[in-house]
C-alpha cells in the first residue's frame, strides 16, 4: 500500500482560487487521508469547480479517485463487484445486480447510505431495525470508542461488568415478569437459546411457529422458518417444528392440544412475511392457549422492539408478558453485534442447574453491552418516544395520501408505529417499487416471503424535513412503479 | 465517591438529551403552527388558569429556593404573568390572517417555531409564566432553561402550564424544561440550528452569548434606573410611589429604581414625604457602612439580592424605625467609582440632589453611563416640557411618569405591554426595543397583489388554512387494523397513466432483463 500524504493534494494544480484550474478532460488525482472515503471529496470538487468556473465551466473535470479505506483499497466499484462474486457470495452479488440495485454501501451516516458511486439513499430498510438510531449514531459511537480504552469482548466464562449492567437495564425495561438475561452474538443464536431454554424448562421438544415465520438461520431457528432455507441444508424437521397459519387460532389450538409443545414462537409482527398485522386479540389468545396447554410463549422482538412501534417493546402494546423475549438487531445501534434473550424466572432454571449450558465466546461481548446500554437509554427517552409518535403519524398520513392517488396499486398499508408494510397489487409488486425507490434515492427492501409487500421502516430519529423528502421520493417511485407494471401488463 | 475507571470524554452531561428536546420541539412546532385561533385561545386560557391556581404555591417555593423577594409580591407577579397576560391579549389574534384590502395585501401570521428561553433567578416563576403565555398565544413551542438557583420551582411552574395546555389539545412537547441546566448544555442549545429564536432574560454574559449564537435572539441588557423628582411633582404621591416600587419584591425587578435625583428646592419637603412613606434616610456614616456591606471591595455582593431593608439594616447594626421599607443613601456624585450609583438588586436607593431640571437630566445621563442603557427611567413631574426633555435626552426606551418604575415600565401600572423582558434596543445592544410581547414571536407571510388597479384581489374574508387539532397530538400509534385506526381516504379522481419515452425505454430494458433471466434460469 502506498503511503498517503496527510492532506488532500490536487496533483496537477494549485488550490489558489485564481489559479489556472482544471479543464475538461483533465484527470485530477486526489490523494486522500487513509481513512477518508473518496465520496467525501465529491462535494468539495463540485463546489470547487462551481466556484472557479461558474457557468463557464463546461463540464466538471473527470476525477479518478482511489477507493482507499486504509487497510484495504479498490480501484473501482466494478472491482468490488467482481471480487465479491469471486471470493464471497456470487449468488447474492448477482441477485442485486439483476434486481437493478447494484449497491455497494460506502459512506454511511444518520439515515443515509451512499453507494460507491456517491449516490445517496435514505435508508428505510435499516436492516430490519439494526439502524433504528441511524448509521453510526454519534452517541453510541462515542460510548463504544470510550469503552474501547478499557474493555474488549471480555471473558465469557466470568461474571462481567458490562454484561451485568446491561442485564439489569434490560430486565428493568422489559415487560413484567422477565428476570434473567442470556446473551448471544446475533438474533439467530438468541432464538436458539430461547428454544433451548423453553425445551429445558418444559422438557418437551416441539416448537410451533407460523407459516412463513422468520427467526433467523442458525441451527434451531432455521427449523422454525420457511423450508426454502432449511431444506437447502437438509435441516428441515417438521416433526419438531410444526407450522400453523398466522391469525388462525383454531390451527394453533389444534397443534397445542396434545400438550407436547415446548413453546410457541411469534414475531410480534412477522417481518419477513411482510408485516401482516396480528388480528385484534390474536396474540393474547395465543398466549392464553400456551398457558392452557403448558407451552411457553417466546416473543421475537428482534424487529419490533426498541421503540419501533412507539413503545419500547411491541409485545407490551398487545398486553402480553411473554415467558421469553428475544431482542437483537438494533440492540447495539448497528455498531457491535449482540443479541439477548430475556427470560421469566420459571423458565430460567438451566442457568442455575448448569450455568455453562450455553456457551458463546462472543455472546454478550462487553463492548456490545456498552453499545446496548447506550442504545437502550436513547430508545427509552421520553423525547424519542414522542418523536416516534409524531413520525408514525406523519408518515402514516403521507402514505394514506399516496394511497388515495393509487388505490388500485398500493392496496394495503400495514402500520404499527414505524413498522410499516406497503402491499402492492402484483405478486412481485414490492420488487418494482424497490427498484424505483432505489433509482429515486430511497433504499427499502421487499419482503422475502411475500414480495407483494415492501418493508418500509423509517428511522426512529428521522428529522421532519427528511421525512418529507422521503415521502416525496416515495410518491414518485410508487407512481413510476405502477406505470411500469401497468405497461408490462399491456392494455386491458 | 470512587472515580470512574473509564474517563468519558462524552459531550457534557445532558447535551444529547437537550438536542433530543429540540427535535421533539421541532415536531411539536410543525403541528402547533397549523392550529386555529379558537384552539389557541382555549390552550392559552387553560395555561393561564393553571398558572394562577398555583401562583401562591410557586411564589412560596420561589422564595424558599432562591432566598429572594417577598411572597406577596411574587403572588402578584405570578398572577399578572398568567391571567394578567391572558386578559391583556385575550382579544388579540396572532393566528388569523388579516386583510388589508386597500393595499391588496393579506398578512398570514407564522410562528417562529422553537423558542429557547432563559429565565432568571430573580423573577423565576413570573418569567417562566410570561414566556410560556407568549409562546402559546403565538403557536410557538418553548424550551425553558431556568436559572440553576431556581430550577426546581421553574420546572414545576412550566409543567403546571404544560399539563393544562396539553390537556386542551396543545401538541406533545409544546413546553419543555431543561431540568439540569449547565453552561455547556445551554451553549449547545443556543447554537442549535433548530432553535428559531432565543429569549435571554438574565445576566449580560448570557445575553451576549445569545447574540453570538448565530441564531435570532432577543436579549436585553441590564438596568440602572434613574428616577427624577422634579420641582413640579406631587411630592407625597411621588414619595409613596417610589417607596412602594423600590420595596416591591425587595427590589429584584430590573425595573426597580436605582438612583433618586431630587431638585434642591424641594429636598426638605420631599425627604419628609419619603420618611412618611417608609424610607429611612441614612446619615453619611451609615451610608458608608451600607456601602461596605453590599459592595465589598466595590463589587455588588449577590448575597443581598432580594433581601429586605430590615435584613440589610440589621446586618449593618443600624437602628432603623420599624416598618422601614427602603434605605435611602445620599451620595455626592454619580461617577463610575461610586458603587452606589450602580445597579443594586436590593431596597437601597442612592440619592443625589441637583440645582435644576437641566442638571437633573445630566445626573440621570450619568447614572445610565454606569449601566442600564436602553432600559428605563422614571420621572415625577407635572411639567410636560421637562418630561419631554428628560425622555429625549436619556438613552432609554421607556420613561415612566408619576408611577413607580417597577410596575410602570413593566407595563403593569401603565399602558405599556406588560412584560418581564424589557427590550433595551439599540441603546442597550439589543434587537428588541419594546417590552417583549406576543407579536415579537411571529412573522407575517404577506400575500401581495399587483398594485395595478386592473388587478383585483379576490375576497379573502374568513379564509385561513388552520385547523382544529383532533384528539391527542400526535395520535397514539395504534395498529392500522385496530378499531380507531385512521380511515384510508378514497381517491377523489384516480390518476390516469400516460407513458413517456423515458418510461418506454426503461420498460424495454426491464423486459430484456427479464428475458435474459429466463434464458439463464
Ligand atoms: C424477527 C427476526 N428474528 C430473528 C432474526 C435473526 O437475526 P440474525 O440475522 O441477527 O441472526 C431476524 C433477522 O432478520 C428477524 O427478522
PDB file of C-alpha atoms in Angstrom, chain B residues 137-253:
ATOM      1  CA  UNK B 137     -50.642  32.807  22.248  1.00  0.00           C
ATOM      2  CA  UNK B 138     -48.489  32.729  19.136  1.00  0.00           C
ATOM      3  CA  UNK B 139     -48.476  28.940  18.486  1.00  0.00           C
ATOM      4  CA  UNK B 140     -44.842  28.535  19.410  1.00  0.00           C
ATOM      5  CA  UNK B 141     -43.163  25.753  21.315  1.00  0.00           C
ATOM      6  CA  UNK B 142     -40.804  26.697  24.079  1.00  0.00           C
ATOM      7  CA  UNK B 143     -37.863  25.158  25.866  1.00  0.00           C
ATOM      8  CA  UNK B 144     -37.246  26.837  29.192  1.00  0.00           C
ATOM      9  CA  UNK B 145     -33.786  26.890  30.682  1.00  0.00           C
ATOM     10  CA  UNK B 146     -34.257  28.200  34.201  1.00  0.00           C
ATOM     11  CA  UNK B 147     -31.544  29.788  36.267  1.00  0.00           C
ATOM     12  CA  UNK B 148     -29.893  26.979  38.270  1.00  0.00           C
ATOM     13  CA  UNK B 149     -30.800  28.722  41.550  1.00  0.00           C
ATOM     14  CA  UNK B 150     -34.485  28.430  40.736  1.00  0.00           C
ATOM     15  CA  UNK B 151     -34.645  25.328  38.595  1.00  0.00           C
ATOM     16  CA  UNK B 152     -36.897  23.367  40.926  1.00  0.00           C
ATOM     17  CA  UNK B 153     -39.742  25.839  41.104  1.00  0.00           C
ATOM     18  CA  UNK B 154     -39.374  26.852  37.459  1.00  0.00           C
ATOM     19  CA  UNK B 155     -39.671  23.246  36.356  1.00  0.00           C
ATOM     20  CA  UNK B 156     -42.814  22.753  38.413  1.00  0.00           C
ATOM     21  CA  UNK B 157     -44.274  26.012  37.137  1.00  0.00           C
ATOM     22  CA  UNK B 158     -43.629  25.152  33.497  1.00  0.00           C
ATOM     23  CA  UNK B 159     -45.069  21.678  33.915  1.00  0.00           C
ATOM     24  CA  UNK B 160     -48.209  23.029  35.541  1.00  0.00           C
ATOM     25  CA  UNK B 161     -48.836  25.159  32.464  1.00  0.00           C
ATOM     26  CA  UNK B 162     -47.757  22.362  30.133  1.00  0.00           C
ATOM     27  CA  UNK B 163     -50.181  19.864  31.598  1.00  0.00           C
ATOM     28  CA  UNK B 164     -53.056  22.290  31.296  1.00  0.00           C
ATOM     29  CA  UNK B 165     -52.115  23.225  27.728  1.00  0.00           C
ATOM     30  CA  UNK B 166     -51.717  19.637  26.575  1.00  0.00           C
ATOM     31  CA  UNK B 167     -54.997  18.677  28.193  1.00  0.00           C
ATOM     32  CA  UNK B 168     -56.609  21.327  25.978  1.00  0.00           C
ATOM     33  CA  UNK B 169     -55.042  19.862  22.838  1.00  0.00           C
ATOM     34  CA  UNK B 170     -51.628  21.506  22.649  1.00  0.00           C
ATOM     35  CA  UNK B 171     -49.112  19.209  20.956  1.00  0.00           C
ATOM     36  CA  UNK B 172     -46.879  16.951  22.965  1.00  0.00           C
ATOM     37  CA  UNK B 173     -43.539  18.669  23.586  1.00  0.00           C
ATOM     38  CA  UNK B 174     -45.000  22.186  23.363  1.00  0.00           C
ATOM     39  CA  UNK B 175     -43.395  23.193  26.671  1.00  0.00           C
ATOM     40  CA  UNK B 176     -40.172  21.568  27.822  1.00  0.00           C
ATOM     41  CA  UNK B 177     -37.739  22.378  30.582  1.00  0.00           C
ATOM     42  CA  UNK B 178     -34.011  21.881  30.852  1.00  0.00           C
ATOM     43  CA  UNK B 179     -34.200  20.334  34.278  1.00  0.00           C
ATOM     44  CA  UNK B 180     -30.434  20.281  34.876  1.00  0.00           C
ATOM     45  CA  UNK B 181     -29.090  23.422  33.214  1.00  0.00           C
ATOM     46  CA  UNK B 182     -25.355  23.744  32.751  1.00  0.00           C
ATOM     47  CA  UNK B 183     -23.240  26.169  30.747  1.00  0.00           C
ATOM     48  CA  UNK B 184     -22.192  23.617  28.096  1.00  0.00           C
ATOM     49  CA  UNK B 185     -25.744  22.425  27.719  1.00  0.00           C
ATOM     50  CA  UNK B 186     -27.100  25.958  27.363  1.00  0.00           C
ATOM     51  CA  UNK B 187     -24.393  26.717  24.828  1.00  0.00           C
ATOM     52  CA  UNK B 188     -25.282  23.632  22.846  1.00  0.00           C
ATOM     53  CA  UNK B 189     -28.950  24.577  22.811  1.00  0.00           C
ATOM     54  CA  UNK B 190     -28.355  28.224  21.975  1.00  0.00           C
ATOM     55  CA  UNK B 191     -26.253  27.304  18.974  1.00  0.00           C
ATOM     56  CA  UNK B 192     -28.542  24.521  17.806  1.00  0.00           C
ATOM     57  CA  UNK B 193     -29.752  25.359  14.320  1.00  0.00           C
ATOM     58  CA  UNK B 194     -33.201  24.053  15.053  1.00  0.00           C
ATOM     59  CA  UNK B 195     -33.780  26.759  17.650  1.00  0.00           C
ATOM     60  CA  UNK B 196     -35.697  29.530  15.914  1.00  0.00           C
ATOM     61  CA  UNK B 197     -35.305  32.281  18.463  1.00  0.00           C
ATOM     62  CA  UNK B 198     -33.584  32.711  21.806  1.00  0.00           C
ATOM     63  CA  UNK B 199     -35.038  34.928  24.508  1.00  0.00           C
ATOM     64  CA  UNK B 200     -32.473  35.662  27.128  1.00  0.00           C
ATOM     65  CA  UNK B 201     -33.531  37.399  30.314  1.00  0.00           C
ATOM     66  CA  UNK B 202     -30.652  37.411  32.737  1.00  0.00           C
ATOM     67  CA  UNK B 203     -27.057  38.456  33.138  1.00  0.00           C
ATOM     68  CA  UNK B 204     -25.072  40.300  30.482  1.00  0.00           C
ATOM     69  CA  UNK B 205     -22.688  37.411  29.626  1.00  0.00           C
ATOM     70  CA  UNK B 206     -25.652  35.169  28.905  1.00  0.00           C
ATOM     71  CA  UNK B 207     -27.323  37.823  26.782  1.00  0.00           C
ATOM     72  CA  UNK B 208     -24.137  38.359  24.780  1.00  0.00           C
ATOM     73  CA  UNK B 209     -23.787  34.599  24.328  1.00  0.00           C
ATOM     74  CA  UNK B 210     -27.313  34.512  22.954  1.00  0.00           C
ATOM     75  CA  UNK B 211     -26.422  37.134  20.363  1.00  0.00           C
ATOM     76  CA  UNK B 212     -23.204  35.330  19.466  1.00  0.00           C
ATOM     77  CA  UNK B 213     -25.022  32.041  18.966  1.00  0.00           C
ATOM     78  CA  UNK B 214     -25.760  32.616  15.298  1.00  0.00           C
ATOM     79  CA  UNK B 215     -29.467  32.230  15.957  1.00  0.00           C
ATOM     80  CA  UNK B 216     -32.048  35.018  16.047  1.00  0.00           C
ATOM     81  CA  UNK B 217     -32.144  36.276  19.605  1.00  0.00           C
ATOM     82  CA  UNK B 218     -33.874  38.692  21.892  1.00  0.00           C
ATOM     83  CA  UNK B 219     -31.566  39.545  24.720  1.00  0.00           C
ATOM     84  CA  UNK B 220     -31.991  42.522  26.943  1.00  0.00           C
ATOM     85  CA  UNK B 221     -29.323  44.462  28.733  1.00  0.00           C
ATOM     86  CA  UNK B 222     -29.039  45.324  32.418  1.00  0.00           C
ATOM     87  CA  UNK B 223     -30.803  48.233  34.024  1.00  0.00           C
ATOM     88  CA  UNK B 224     -29.828  51.067  36.364  1.00  0.00           C
ATOM     89  CA  UNK B 225     -32.940  53.141  36.718  1.00  0.00           C
ATOM     90  CA  UNK B 226     -32.680  56.871  37.467  1.00  0.00           C
ATOM     91  CA  UNK B 227     -35.772  58.464  38.997  1.00  0.00           C
ATOM     92  CA  UNK B 228     -36.004  62.243  38.879  1.00  0.00           C
ATOM     93  CA  UNK B 229     -38.256  64.111  41.266  1.00  0.00           C
ATOM     94  CA  UNK B 230     -38.676  67.480  39.708  1.00  0.00           C
ATOM     95  CA  UNK B 231     -39.945  70.533  41.496  1.00  0.00           C
ATOM     96  CA  UNK B 232     -43.419  70.473  39.973  1.00  0.00           C
ATOM     97  CA  UNK B 233     -44.022  66.934  41.258  1.00  0.00           C
ATOM     98  CA  UNK B 234     -46.778  65.920  43.671  1.00  0.00           C
ATOM     99  CA  UNK B 235     -44.259  65.153  46.385  1.00  0.00           C
ATOM    100  CA  UNK B 236     -46.402  62.974  48.609  1.00  0.00           C
ATOM    101  CA  UNK B 237     -47.557  60.847  45.686  1.00  0.00           C
ATOM    102  CA  UNK B 238     -44.037  60.650  44.292  1.00  0.00           C
ATOM    103  CA  UNK B 239     -42.607  59.525  47.611  1.00  0.00           C
ATOM    104  CA  UNK B 240     -45.255  56.854  48.017  1.00  0.00           C
ATOM    105  CA  UNK B 241     -44.764  55.516  44.501  1.00  0.00           C
ATOM    106  CA  UNK B 242     -41.023  55.394  44.833  1.00  0.00           C
ATOM    107  CA  UNK B 243     -41.002  53.641  48.192  1.00  0.00           C
ATOM    108  CA  UNK B 244     -43.620  51.127  47.097  1.00  0.00           C
ATOM    109  CA  UNK B 245     -41.828  50.468  43.845  1.00  0.00           C
ATOM    110  CA  UNK B 246     -38.354  50.229  45.336  1.00  0.00           C
ATOM    111  CA  UNK B 247     -39.523  47.820  48.020  1.00  0.00           C
ATOM    112  CA  UNK B 248     -41.638  45.720  45.665  1.00  0.00           C
ATOM    113  CA  UNK B 249     -40.373  42.146  45.857  1.00  0.00           C
ATOM    114  CA  UNK B 250     -37.360  43.592  47.706  1.00  0.00           C
ATOM    115  CA  UNK B 251     -36.253  45.409  44.586  1.00  0.00           C
ATOM    116  CA  UNK B 252     -35.364  42.489  42.360  1.00  0.00           C
ATOM    117  CA  UNK B 253     -37.233  43.587  39.300  1.00  0.00           C
TER     118      UNK B 253
END
